[in-house]
Tab-separated table of C-alpha atoms and ligand atoms in Angstrom:
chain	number	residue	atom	x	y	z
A	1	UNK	CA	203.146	13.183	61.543
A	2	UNK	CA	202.730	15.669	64.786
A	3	UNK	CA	204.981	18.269	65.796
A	4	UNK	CA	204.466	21.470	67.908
A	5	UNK	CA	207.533	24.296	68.150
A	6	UNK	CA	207.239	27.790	69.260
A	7	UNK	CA	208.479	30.948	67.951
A	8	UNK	CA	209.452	34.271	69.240
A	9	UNK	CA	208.693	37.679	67.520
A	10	UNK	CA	211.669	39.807	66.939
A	11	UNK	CA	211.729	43.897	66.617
A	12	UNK	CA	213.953	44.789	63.632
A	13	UNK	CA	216.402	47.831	64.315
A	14	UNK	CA	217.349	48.527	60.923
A	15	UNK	CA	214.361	47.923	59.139
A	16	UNK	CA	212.954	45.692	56.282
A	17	UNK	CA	211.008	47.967	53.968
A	18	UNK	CA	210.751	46.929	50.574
A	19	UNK	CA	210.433	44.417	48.146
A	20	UNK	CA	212.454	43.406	45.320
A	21	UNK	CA	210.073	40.087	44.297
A	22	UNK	CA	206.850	40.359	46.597
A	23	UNK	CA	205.849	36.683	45.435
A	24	UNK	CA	209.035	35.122	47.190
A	25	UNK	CA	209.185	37.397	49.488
A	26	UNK	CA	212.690	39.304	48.468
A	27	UNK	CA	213.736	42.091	50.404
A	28	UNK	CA	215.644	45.364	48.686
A	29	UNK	CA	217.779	45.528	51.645
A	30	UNK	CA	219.223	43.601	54.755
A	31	UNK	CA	217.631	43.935	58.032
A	32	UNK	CA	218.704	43.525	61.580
A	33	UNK	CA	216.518	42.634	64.512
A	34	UNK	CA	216.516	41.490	67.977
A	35	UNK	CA	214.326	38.643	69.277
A	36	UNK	CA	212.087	39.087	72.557
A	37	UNK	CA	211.230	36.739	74.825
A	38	UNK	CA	207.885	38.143	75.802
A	39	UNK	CA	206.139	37.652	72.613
A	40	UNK	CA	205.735	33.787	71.031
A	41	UNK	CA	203.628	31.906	69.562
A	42	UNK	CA	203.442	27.985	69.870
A	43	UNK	CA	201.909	25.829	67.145
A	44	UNK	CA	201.370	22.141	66.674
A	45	UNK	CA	200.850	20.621	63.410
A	46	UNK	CA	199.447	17.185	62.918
A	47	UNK	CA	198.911	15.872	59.106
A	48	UNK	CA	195.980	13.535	58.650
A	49	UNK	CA	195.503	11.490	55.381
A	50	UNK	CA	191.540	11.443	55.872
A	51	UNK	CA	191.843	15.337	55.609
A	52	UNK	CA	190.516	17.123	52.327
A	53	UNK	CA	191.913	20.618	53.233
A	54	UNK	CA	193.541	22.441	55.856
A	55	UNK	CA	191.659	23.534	59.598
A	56	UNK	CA	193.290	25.954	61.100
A	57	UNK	CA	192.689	27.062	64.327
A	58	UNK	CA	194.018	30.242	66.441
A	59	UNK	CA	193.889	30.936	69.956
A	60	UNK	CA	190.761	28.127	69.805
A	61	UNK	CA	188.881	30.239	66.923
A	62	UNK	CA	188.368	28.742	63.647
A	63	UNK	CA	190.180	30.925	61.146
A	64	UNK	CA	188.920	31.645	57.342
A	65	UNK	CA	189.450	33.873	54.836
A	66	UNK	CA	192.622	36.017	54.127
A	67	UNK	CA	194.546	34.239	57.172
A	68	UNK	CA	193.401	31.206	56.137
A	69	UNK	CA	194.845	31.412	52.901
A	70	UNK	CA	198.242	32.762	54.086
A	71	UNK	CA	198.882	29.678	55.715
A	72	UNK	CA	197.207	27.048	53.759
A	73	UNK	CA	199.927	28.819	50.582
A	74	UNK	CA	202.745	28.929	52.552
A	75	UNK	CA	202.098	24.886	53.914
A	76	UNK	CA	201.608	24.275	50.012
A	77	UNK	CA	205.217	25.186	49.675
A	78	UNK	CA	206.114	22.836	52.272
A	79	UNK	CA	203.934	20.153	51.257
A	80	UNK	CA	205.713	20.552	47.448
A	81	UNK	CA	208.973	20.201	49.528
A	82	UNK	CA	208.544	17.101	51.233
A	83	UNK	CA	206.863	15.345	48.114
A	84	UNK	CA	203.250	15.213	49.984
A	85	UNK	CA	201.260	17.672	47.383
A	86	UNK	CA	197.985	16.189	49.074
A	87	UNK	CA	198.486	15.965	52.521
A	88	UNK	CA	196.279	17.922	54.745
A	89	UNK	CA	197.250	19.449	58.393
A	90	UNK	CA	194.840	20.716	61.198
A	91	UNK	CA	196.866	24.012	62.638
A	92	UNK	CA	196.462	24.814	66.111
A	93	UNK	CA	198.362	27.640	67.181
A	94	UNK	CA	198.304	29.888	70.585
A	95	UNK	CA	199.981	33.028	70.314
A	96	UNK	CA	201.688	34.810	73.179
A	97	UNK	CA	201.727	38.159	71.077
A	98	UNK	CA	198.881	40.673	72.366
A	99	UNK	CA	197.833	42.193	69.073
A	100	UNK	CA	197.338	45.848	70.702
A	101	UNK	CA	201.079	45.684	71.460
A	102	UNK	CA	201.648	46.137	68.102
A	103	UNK	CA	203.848	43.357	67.063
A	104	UNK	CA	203.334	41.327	63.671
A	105	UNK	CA	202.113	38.116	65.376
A	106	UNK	CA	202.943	37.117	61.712
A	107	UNK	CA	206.616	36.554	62.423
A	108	UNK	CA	206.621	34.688	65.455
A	109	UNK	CA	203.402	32.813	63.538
A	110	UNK	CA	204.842	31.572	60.551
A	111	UNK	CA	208.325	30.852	62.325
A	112	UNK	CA	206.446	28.660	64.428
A	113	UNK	CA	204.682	27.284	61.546
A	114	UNK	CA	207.338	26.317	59.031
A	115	UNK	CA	209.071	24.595	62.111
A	116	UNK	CA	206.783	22.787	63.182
A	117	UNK	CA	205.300	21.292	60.041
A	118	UNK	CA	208.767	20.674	58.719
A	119	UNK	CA	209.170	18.581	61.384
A	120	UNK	CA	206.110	16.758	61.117
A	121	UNK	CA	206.661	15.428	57.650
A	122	UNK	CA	210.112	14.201	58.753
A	123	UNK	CA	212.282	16.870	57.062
A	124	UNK	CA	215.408	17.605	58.292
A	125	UNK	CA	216.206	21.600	57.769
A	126	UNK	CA	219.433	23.548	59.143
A	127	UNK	CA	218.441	26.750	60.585
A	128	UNK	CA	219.751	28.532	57.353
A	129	UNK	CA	217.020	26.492	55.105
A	130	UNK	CA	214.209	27.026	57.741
A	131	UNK	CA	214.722	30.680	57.364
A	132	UNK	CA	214.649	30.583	54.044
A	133	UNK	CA	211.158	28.966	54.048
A	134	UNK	CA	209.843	30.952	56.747
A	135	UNK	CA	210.632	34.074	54.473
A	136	UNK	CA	208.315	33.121	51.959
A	137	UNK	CA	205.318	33.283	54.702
A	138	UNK	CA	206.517	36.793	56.117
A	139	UNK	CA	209.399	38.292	55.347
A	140	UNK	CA	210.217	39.031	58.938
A	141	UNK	CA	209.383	35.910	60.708
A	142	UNK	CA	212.600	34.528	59.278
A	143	UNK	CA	214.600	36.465	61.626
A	144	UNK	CA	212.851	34.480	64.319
A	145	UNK	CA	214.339	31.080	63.566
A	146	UNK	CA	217.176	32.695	65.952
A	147	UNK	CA	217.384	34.004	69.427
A	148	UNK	CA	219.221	37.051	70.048
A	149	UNK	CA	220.277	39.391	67.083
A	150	UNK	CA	220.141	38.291	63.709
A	151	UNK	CA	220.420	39.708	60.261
A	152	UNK	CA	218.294	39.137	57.278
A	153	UNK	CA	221.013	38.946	53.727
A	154	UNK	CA	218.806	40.075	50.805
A	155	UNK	CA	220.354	38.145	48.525
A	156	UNK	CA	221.032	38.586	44.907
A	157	UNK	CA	219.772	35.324	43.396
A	158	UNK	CA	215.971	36.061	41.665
A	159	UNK	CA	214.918	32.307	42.758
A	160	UNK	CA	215.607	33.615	46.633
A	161	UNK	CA	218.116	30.877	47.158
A	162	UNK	CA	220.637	32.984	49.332
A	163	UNK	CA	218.094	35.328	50.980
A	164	UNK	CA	217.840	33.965	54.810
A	165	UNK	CA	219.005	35.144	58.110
A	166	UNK	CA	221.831	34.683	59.946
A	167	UNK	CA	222.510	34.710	63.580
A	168	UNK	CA	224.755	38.481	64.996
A	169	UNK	CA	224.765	37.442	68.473
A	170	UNK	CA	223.423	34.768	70.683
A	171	UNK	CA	220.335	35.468	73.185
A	172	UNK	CA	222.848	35.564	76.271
A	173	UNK	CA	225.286	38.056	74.686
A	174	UNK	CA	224.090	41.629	76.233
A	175	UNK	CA	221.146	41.724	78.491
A	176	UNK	CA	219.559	44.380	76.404
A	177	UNK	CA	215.676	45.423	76.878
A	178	UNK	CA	212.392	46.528	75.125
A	179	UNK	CA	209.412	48.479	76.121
A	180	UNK	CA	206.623	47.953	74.207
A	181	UNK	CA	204.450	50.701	74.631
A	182	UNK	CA	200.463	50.221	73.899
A	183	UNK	CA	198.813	53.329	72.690
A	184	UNK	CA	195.116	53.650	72.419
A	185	UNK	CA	194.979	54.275	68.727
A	186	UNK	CA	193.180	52.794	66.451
A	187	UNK	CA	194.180	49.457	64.623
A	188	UNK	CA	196.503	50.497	61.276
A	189	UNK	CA	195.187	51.428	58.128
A	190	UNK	CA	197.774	50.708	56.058
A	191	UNK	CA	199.212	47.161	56.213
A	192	UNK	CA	202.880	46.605	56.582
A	193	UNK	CA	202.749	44.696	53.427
A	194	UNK	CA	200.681	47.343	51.747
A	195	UNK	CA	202.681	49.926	52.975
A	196	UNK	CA	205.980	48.558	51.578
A	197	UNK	CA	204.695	48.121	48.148
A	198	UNK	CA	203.210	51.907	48.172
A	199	UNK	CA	206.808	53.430	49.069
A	200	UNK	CA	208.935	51.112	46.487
A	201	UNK	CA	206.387	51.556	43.630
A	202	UNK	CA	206.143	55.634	44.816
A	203	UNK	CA	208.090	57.182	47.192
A	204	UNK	CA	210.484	59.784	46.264
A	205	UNK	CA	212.551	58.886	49.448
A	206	UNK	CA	213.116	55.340	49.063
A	207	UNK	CA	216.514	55.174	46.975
A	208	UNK	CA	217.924	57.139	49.942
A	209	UNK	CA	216.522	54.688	52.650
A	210	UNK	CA	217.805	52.007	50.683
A	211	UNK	CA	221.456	53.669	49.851
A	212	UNK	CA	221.808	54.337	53.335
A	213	UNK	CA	221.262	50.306	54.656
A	214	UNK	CA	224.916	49.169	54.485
A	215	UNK	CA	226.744	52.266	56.448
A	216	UNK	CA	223.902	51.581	59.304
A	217	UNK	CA	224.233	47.715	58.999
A	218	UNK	CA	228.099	48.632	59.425
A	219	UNK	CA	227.343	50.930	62.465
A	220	UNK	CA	225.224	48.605	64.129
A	221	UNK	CA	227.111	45.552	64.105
A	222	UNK	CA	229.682	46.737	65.904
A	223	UNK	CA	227.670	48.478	68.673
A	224	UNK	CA	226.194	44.848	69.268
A	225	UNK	CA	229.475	43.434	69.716
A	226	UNK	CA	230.975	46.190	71.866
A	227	UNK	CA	227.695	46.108	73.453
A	228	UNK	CA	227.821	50.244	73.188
A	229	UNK	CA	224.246	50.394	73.923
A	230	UNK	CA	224.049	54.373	73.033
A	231	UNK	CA	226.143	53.446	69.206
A	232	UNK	CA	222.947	50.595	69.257
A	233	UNK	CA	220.202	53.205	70.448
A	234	UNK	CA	220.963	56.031	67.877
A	235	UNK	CA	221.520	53.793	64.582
A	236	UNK	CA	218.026	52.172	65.538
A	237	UNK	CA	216.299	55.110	66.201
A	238	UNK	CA	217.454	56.917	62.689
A	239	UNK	CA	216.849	54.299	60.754
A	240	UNK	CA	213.378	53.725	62.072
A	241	UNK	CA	212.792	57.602	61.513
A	242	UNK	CA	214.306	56.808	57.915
A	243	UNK	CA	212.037	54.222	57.211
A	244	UNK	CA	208.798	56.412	58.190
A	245	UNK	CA	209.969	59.201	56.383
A	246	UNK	CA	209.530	57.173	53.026
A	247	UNK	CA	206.284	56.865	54.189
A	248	UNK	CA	205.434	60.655	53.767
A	249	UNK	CA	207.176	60.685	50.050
A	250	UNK	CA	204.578	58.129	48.740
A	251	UNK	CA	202.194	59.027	46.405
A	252	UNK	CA	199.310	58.974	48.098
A	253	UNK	CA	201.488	60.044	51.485
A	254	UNK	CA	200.546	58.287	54.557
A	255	UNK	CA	201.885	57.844	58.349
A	256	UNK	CA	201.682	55.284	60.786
A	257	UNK	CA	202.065	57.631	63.627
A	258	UNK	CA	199.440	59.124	66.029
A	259	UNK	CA	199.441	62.218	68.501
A	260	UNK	CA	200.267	59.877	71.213
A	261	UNK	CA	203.141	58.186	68.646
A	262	UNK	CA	204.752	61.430	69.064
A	263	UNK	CA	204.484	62.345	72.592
A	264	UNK	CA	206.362	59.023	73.494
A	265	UNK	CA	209.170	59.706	71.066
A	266	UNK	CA	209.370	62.808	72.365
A	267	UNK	CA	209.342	62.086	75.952
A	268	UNK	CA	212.084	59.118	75.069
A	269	UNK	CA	214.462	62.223	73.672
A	270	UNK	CA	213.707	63.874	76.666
A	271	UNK	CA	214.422	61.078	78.824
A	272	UNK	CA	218.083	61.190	77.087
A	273	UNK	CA	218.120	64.671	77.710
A	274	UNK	CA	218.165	63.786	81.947
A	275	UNK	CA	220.603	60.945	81.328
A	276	UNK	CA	218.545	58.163	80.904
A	277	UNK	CA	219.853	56.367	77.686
A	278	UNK	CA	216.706	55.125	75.940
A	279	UNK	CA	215.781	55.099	72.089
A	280	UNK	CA	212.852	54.252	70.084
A	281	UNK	CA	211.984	52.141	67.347
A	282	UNK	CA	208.521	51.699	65.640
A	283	UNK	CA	206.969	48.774	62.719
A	284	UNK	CA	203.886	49.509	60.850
A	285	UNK	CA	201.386	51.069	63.139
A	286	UNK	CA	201.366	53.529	66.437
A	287	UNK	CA	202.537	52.085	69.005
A	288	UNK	CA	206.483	52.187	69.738
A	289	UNK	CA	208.991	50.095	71.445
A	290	UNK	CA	211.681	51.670	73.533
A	291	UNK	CA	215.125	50.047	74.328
A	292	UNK	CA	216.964	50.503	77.713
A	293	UNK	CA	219.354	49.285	79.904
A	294	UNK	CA	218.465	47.053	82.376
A	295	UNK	CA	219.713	49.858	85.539
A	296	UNK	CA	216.875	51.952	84.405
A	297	UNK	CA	213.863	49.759	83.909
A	298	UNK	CA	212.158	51.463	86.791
A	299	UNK	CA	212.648	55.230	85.873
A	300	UNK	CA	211.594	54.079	81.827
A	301	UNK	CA	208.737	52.194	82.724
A	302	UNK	CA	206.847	54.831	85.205
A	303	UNK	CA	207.838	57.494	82.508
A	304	UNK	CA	206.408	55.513	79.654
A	305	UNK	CA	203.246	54.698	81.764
A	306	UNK	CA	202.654	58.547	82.854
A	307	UNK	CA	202.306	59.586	79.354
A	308	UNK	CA	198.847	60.496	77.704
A	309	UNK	CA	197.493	57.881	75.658
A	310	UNK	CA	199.636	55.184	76.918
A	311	UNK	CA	197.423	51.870	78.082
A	312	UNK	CA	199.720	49.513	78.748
A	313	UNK	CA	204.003	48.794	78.565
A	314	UNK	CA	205.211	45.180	78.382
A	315	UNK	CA	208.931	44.439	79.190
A	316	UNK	CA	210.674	41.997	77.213
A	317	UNK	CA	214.394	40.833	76.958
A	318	UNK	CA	216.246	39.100	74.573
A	319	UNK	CA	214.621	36.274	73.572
A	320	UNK	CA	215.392	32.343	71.770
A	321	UNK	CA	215.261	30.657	68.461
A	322	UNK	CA	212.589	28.117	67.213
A	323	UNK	CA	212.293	25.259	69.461
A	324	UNK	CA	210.084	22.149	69.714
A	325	UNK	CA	208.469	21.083	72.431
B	401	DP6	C1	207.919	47.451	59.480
B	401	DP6	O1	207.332	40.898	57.511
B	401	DP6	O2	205.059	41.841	58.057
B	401	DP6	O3	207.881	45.414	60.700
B	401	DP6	O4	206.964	40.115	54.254
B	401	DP6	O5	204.881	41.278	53.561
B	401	DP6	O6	204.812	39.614	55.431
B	401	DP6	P1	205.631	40.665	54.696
B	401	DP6	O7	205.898	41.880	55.690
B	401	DP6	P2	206.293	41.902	57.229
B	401	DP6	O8	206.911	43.382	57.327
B	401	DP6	C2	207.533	43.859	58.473
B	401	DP6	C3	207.904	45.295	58.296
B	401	DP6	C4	208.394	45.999	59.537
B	401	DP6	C5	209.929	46.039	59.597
B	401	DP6	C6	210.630	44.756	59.985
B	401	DP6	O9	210.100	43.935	60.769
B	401	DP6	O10	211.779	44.597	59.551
């Protein structure tokens, strides 16, 4: 009753902002992300019948409270599953995933999670019916059951039986690459799941981000296949600037974005401007990930790292699925 599997994170390029059911985790629109291979988090799961509730353990620190209860719910829904409704499990997980970088640690987390304790109770799952549980801890962890790029369908059915993701295109496909650049603002203020609610409930913006989803979704999906990284760039980079304009139409308005937000978007559109094809993308907080080319790491990097405010720039590629160790 032991299994450990790690999980990648994944940075979405046409964004998911918005919920339809927030207690199952349904999504107004489809989203499309790609999965890095810098970024993971590995997590072992052993269930113990002497156990009277759930330890869980991250990076070697006992974890309580809100965190706690994120993933002592979301193992509930697995326990349910397997017909175990009183079957404890002590969580140790390690994540890869510098929080300053800015990447929810929650997708590669509960990715890592659902796979691993689905495994230790013996159940069987296709990669369609892991996403589908994964969802229901964070919406986008259940991009990361894939490598490569892969699409979250919304769905129509209220019970969320046909909202999972689907693989686009396989890890190996295009060797396509992401900055992640680490600002020295301070941690958000707005959560991404407090943020989404905000915009759907009051943003006068948000039926035109989520009227605009399929003709991007279109656009998109054929720039991955033709690998036309500049058709990839620009549909990424407008939706992203889509998404954080609902931001400023919600009642009360708020940003995610800092001085130092801005002066690497700009420099990234200036970059373009000397014929360096880069674009930008950014989740719920500051700091913003760049894509590029693999001919220009060099010139991106040293750019990226010359700017004021900048503290650090990881490099990732395209990364893998779930897989168990
Ligand atoms: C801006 O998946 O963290 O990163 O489903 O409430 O757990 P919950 O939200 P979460 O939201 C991610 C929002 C985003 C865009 C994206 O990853 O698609």
């Amino acid at each position: 009753m032991q299994a450990t599997a790690k999980a990648h994170t994944n940075i979405a390029l046409i964004k998911y902002w918005g919920k339809r059911d927030e207690a199952l985790i349904l999504p107004t629109n489809n989203s499309l992300s790609l999965t890095l291979d810098g970024f993971y988090t590995k997590t072992t799961v052993i269930f113990k019948e002497e156990l009277e509730e759930d330890i869980f353990s991250l990076d070697d620190e006992l974890i309580s409270g809100e965190q706690y209860r994120r993933v002592t719910v979301f193992l509930d829904l697995i326990r349910e599953y397997a017909g175990k409704p009183n079957l404890y499990a002590e969580i140790n997980s390690m994540n890869e995933v510098p929080t300053a970088a800015g990447f929810a640690s929650s997708a590669s987390g509960f990715a890592a999670l659902a796979a691993a304790a689905t495994k230790a109770l013996g159940l069987t799952l296709t990669e369609h019916e892991l996403s589908r549980l994964t969802r229901q801890g964070s919406g986008s962890a259940c991009r990361s059951v894939y490598g490569g790029f892969a699409e979250w369908q919304k769905g129509m059915q209220n019970d969320g039986t046909d909202s999972y993701a689907v693989p686009i295109a396989p890890q190996d496909h295009w060797d396509i690459r992401v900055a992640a650049v680490v600002l020295d603002a301070k941690m958000k203020k707005v959560s991404s799941r407090e943020g989404m609610k905000r915009t759907v409930d009051t943003s006068a913006f948000f039926k035109g981000w989520v009227d605009s989803i399929p003709h991007d979704l279109d656009l998109i999906k054929d720039g991955i296949e033709n690998r036309n990284f500049e058709k990839v760039g620009q549909v990424a980079e407008a939706n992203c600037l889509k998404m954080h304009a609902t931001t400023l139409g919600a009642v009360p308005p708020f940003t995610y974005w800092h001085d130092s937000t801005m002066a690497v978007m700009q420099t990234v559109q200036a970059m373009r401007e000397n014929g360096i094809p880069a674009y930008f993308t950014i989740d719920a907080g500051p700091n913003v990930k760049v894509l590029y080319l693999p001919e220009h790491e060099e010139k991106v990097q040293e750019t990226l790292r010359n700017i004021s405010g900048v503290t650090d720039v990881i490099l990732s590629r395209s990364g893998q699925g779930v897989t168990y160790l």
